[in-house]
CSV table of C-alpha atoms in Angstrom, one decimal:
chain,number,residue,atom,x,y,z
A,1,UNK,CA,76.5,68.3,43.3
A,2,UNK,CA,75.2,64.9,44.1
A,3,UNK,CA,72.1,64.9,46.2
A,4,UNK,CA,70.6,61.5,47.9
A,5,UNK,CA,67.3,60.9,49.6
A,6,UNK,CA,66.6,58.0,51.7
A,7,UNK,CA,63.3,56.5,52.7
A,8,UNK,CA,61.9,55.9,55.1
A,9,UNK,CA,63.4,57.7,58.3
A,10,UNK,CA,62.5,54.8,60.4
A,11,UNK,CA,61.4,51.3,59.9
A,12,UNK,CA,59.4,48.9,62.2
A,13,UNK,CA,59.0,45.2,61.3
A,14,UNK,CA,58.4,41.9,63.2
A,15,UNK,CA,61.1,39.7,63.3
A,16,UNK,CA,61.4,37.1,60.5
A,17,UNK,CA,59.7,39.8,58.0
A,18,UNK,CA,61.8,41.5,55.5
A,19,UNK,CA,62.7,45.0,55.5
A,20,UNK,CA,62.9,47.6,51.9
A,21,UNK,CA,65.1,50.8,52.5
A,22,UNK,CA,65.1,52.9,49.3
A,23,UNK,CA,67.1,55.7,48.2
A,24,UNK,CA,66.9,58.5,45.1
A,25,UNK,CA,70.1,59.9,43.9
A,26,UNK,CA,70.3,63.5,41.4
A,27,UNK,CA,73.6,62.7,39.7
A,28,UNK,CA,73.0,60.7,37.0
A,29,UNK,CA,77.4,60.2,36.7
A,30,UNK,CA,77.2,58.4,39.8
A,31,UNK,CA,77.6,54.4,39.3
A,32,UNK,CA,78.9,53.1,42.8
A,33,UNK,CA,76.2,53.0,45.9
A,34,UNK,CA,77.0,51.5,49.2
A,35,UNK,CA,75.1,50.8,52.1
A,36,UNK,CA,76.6,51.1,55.6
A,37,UNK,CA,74.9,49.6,59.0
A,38,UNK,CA,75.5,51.6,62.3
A,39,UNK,CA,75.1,50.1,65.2
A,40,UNK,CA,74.6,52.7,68.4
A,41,UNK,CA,77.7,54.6,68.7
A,42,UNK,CA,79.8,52.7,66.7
A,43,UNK,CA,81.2,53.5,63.2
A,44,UNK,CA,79.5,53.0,59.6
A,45,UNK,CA,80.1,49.6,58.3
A,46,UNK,CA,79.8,48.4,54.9
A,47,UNK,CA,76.9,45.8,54.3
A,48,UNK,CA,77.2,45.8,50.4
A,49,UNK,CA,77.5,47.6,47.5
A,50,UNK,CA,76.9,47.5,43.8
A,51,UNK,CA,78.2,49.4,40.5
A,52,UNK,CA,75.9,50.5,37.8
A,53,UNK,CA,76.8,48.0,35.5
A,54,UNK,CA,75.0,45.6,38.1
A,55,UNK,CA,71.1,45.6,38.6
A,56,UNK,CA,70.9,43.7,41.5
A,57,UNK,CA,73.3,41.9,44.2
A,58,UNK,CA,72.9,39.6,47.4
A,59,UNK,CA,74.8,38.3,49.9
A,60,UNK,CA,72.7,35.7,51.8
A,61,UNK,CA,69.8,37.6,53.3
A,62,UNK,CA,70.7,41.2,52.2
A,63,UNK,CA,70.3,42.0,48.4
A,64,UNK,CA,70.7,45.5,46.6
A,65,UNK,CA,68.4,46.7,43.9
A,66,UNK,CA,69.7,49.6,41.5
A,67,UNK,CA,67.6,51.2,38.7
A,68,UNK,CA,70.1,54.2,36.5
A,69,UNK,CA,67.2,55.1,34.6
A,70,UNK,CA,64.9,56.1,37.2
A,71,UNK,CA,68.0,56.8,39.5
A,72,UNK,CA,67.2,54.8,42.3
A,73,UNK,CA,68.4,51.7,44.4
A,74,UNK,CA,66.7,49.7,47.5
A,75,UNK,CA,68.0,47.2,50.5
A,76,UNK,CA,66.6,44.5,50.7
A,77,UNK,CA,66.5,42.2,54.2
A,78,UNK,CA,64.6,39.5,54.7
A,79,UNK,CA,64.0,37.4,57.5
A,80,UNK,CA,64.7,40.1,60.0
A,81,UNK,CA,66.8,39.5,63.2
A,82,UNK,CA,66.7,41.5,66.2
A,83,UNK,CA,71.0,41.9,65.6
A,84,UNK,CA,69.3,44.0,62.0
A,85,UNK,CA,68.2,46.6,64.6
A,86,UNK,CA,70.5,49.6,63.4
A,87,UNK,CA,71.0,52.8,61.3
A,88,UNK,CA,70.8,51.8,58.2
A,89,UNK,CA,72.8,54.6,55.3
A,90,UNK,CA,72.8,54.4,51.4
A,91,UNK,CA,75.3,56.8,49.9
A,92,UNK,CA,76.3,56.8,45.6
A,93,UNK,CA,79.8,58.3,44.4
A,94,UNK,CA,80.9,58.7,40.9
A,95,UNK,CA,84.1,56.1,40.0
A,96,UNK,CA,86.6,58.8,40.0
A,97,UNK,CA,87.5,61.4,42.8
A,98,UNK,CA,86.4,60.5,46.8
A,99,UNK,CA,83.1,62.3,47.4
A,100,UNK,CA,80.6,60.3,48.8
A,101,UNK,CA,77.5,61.4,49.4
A,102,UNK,CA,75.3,60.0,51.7
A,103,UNK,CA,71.7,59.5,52.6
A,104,UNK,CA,70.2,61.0,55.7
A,105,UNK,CA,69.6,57.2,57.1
A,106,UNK,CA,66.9,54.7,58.2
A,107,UNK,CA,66.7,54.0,61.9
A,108,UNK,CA,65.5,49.8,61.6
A,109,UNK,CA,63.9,48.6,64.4
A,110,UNK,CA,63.3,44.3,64.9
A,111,UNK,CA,61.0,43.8,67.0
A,112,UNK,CA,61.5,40.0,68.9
B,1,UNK,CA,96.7,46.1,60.5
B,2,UNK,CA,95.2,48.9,62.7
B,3,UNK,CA,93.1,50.3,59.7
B,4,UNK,CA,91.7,53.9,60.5
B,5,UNK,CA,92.8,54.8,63.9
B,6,UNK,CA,91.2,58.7,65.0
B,7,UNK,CA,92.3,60.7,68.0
B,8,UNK,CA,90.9,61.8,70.8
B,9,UNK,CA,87.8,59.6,70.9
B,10,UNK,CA,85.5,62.6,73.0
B,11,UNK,CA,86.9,65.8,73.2
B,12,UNK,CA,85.0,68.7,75.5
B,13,UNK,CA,86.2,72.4,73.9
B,14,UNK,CA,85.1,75.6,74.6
B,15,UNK,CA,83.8,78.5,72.1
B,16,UNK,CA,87.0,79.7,70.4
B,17,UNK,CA,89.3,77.2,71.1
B,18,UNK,CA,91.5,75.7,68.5
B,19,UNK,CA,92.0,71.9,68.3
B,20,UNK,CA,93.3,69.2,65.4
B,21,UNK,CA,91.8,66.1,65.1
B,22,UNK,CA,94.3,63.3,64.2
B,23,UNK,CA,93.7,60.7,61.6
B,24,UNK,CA,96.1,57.9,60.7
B,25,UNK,CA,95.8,54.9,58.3
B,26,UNK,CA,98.1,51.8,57.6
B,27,UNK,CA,96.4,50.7,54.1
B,28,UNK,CA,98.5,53.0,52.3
B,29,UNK,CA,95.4,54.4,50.8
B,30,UNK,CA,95.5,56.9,48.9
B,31,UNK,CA,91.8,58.9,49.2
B,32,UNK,CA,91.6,60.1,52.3
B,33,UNK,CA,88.0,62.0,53.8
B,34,UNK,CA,86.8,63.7,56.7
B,35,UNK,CA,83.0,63.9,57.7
B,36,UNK,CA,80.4,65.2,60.3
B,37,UNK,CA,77.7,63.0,62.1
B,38,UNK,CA,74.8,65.5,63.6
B,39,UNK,CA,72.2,63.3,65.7
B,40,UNK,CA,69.4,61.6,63.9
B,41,UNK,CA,71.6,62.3,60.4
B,42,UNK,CA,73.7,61.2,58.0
B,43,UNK,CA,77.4,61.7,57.6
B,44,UNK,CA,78.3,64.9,55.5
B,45,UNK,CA,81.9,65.0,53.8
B,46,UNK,CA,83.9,67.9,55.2
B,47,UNK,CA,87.4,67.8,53.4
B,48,UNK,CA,88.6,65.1,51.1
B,49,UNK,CA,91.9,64.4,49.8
B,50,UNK,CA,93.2,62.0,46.9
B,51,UNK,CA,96.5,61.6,47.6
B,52,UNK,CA,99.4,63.6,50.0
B,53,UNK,CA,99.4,67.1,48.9
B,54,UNK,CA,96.1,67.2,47.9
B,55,UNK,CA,93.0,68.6,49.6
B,56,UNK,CA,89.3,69.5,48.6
B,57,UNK,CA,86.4,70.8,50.0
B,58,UNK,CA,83.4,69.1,50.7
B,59,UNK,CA,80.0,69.8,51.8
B,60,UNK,CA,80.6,71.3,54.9
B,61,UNK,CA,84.0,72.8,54.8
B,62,UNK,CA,83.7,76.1,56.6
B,63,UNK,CA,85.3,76.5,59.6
B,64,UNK,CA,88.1,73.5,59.0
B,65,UNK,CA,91.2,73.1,57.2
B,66,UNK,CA,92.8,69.9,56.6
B,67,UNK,CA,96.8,69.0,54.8
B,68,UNK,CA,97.8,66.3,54.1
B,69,UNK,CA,101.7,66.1,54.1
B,70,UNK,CA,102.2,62.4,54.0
B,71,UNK,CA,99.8,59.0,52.7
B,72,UNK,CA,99.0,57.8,56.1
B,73,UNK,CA,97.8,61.2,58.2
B,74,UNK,CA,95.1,63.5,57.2
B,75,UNK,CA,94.4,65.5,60.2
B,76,UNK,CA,91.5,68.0,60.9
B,77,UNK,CA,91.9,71.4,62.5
B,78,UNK,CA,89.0,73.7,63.9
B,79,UNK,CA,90.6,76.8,63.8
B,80,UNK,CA,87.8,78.8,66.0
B,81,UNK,CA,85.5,76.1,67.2
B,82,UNK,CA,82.0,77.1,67.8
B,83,UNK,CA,78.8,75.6,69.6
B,84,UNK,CA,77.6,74.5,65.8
B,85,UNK,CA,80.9,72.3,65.8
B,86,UNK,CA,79.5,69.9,68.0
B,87,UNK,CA,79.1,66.7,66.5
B,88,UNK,CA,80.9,63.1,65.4
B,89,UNK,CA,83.5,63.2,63.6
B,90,UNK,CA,84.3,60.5,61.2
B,91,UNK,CA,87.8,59.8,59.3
B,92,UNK,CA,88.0,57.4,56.3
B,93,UNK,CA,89.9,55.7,53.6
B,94,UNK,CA,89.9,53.8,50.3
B,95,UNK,CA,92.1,52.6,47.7
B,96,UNK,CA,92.0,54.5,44.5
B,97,UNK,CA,92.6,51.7,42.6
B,98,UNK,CA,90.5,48.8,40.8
B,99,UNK,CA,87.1,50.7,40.3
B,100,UNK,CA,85.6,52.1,43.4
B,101,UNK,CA,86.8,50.8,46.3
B,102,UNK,CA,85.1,50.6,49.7
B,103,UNK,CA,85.5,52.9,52.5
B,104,UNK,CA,86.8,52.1,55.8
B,105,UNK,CA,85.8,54.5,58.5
B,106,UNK,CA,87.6,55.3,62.3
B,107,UNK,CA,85.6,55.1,65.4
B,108,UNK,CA,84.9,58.6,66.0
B,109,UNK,CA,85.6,61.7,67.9
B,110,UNK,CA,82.7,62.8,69.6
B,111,UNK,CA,83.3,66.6,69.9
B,112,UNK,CA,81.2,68.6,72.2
B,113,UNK,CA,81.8,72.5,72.1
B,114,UNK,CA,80.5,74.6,75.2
């Protein structure tokens, strides 16, 4: 089955830097990978996502990065906020069926 | 619209008790999942279902049984729960339709077995 690694574990960066969360997925069928924020006891939120036929994708200060070939996709934010303190998950599914298969997660710390 | 509503929210049981967890969704989704939240980890998929009458195991699926008898409930039974059962428990949905569509998760229930 689909097996995704996420790194780093935990991420500290001044506020106003930018912040790089990547992820390694084994399935090489897989061609849809989300990312999900979650805040402290509160449910996973989508952020963005991006299909394979997509390299990259923004949405005002977070953009997604994916590379098929090596298998492997980063978040990008920049110009942290202390509200980007969260658990940060990337996860990658194949287009048919409903397994999604997560990352282990990036605890993001802003610091003000 | 209520989206993914889950029930109980926190739920204390003790070591051999039986309990379902309830899951209900008004997007008339058809892919329905059920996943565990250890601390410090990410969510692994537990049962998964693609449409009513239709169930499949995930990762994790020892220990559970899910049905799903109509499109909006999937719920999740622990048939003999044990101290390794505690966790957060996560219920989603997507559409199944136009390419992959986005999952929208319920607000927990945080399970604690004693």
């Amino acid at each position: 089955g689909e097996n995704v690694e996420q790194h780093p574990s935990t991420l500290s960066v001044q506020e106003g830097d930018s912040a790089v969360i990547k992820c390694t997925y084994s399935d090489s069928a897989s061609n849809y990978f989300p990312w999900y924020k979650q805040e402290l006891g509160k449910r996973p939120q989508l952020i963005i996502d991006i299909r394979s036929n997509v390299g990259e994708k923004k949405d005002q200060r977070i953009a997604v990065t994916l590379n098929k070939t090596a298998k492997h996709f980063s978040l990008h934010i920049t110009e942290t906020q202390p509200e980007d303190s969260a658990v940060y998950f990337c996860a990658a599914s194949r287009a048919a069926g409903n397994k999604l298969t997560f990352g282990g997660g990036t605890r993001v710390l802003v610091k003000p | 619209n209520a989206g993914v509503t889950q029930t109980p929210k926190f739920q204390v049981l003790k070591t051999g008790q039986s309990m379902t967890l309830q899951c209900a969704q008004d997007m008339n989704h058809e892919y329905m999942s059920w996943y565990r939240q250890d601390p410090g980890m990410g969510l692994r998929l537990i049962h998964y279902s693609v449409g009513a009458g239709i169930t499949d195991q995930g990762e994790v699926p020892n220990g559970y049984n899910v049905s799903r008898s109509t499109t909006e409930d999937f719920p999740l039974r622990l048939l003999s729960a044990a101290p390794s059962q505690t966790s957060v428990y996560f219920c989603a949905s997507r559409a199944s339709t136009g390419g992959n569509q986005p999952q929208h998760f319920g607000d927990g229930t945080r399970l604690s077995i004693l």
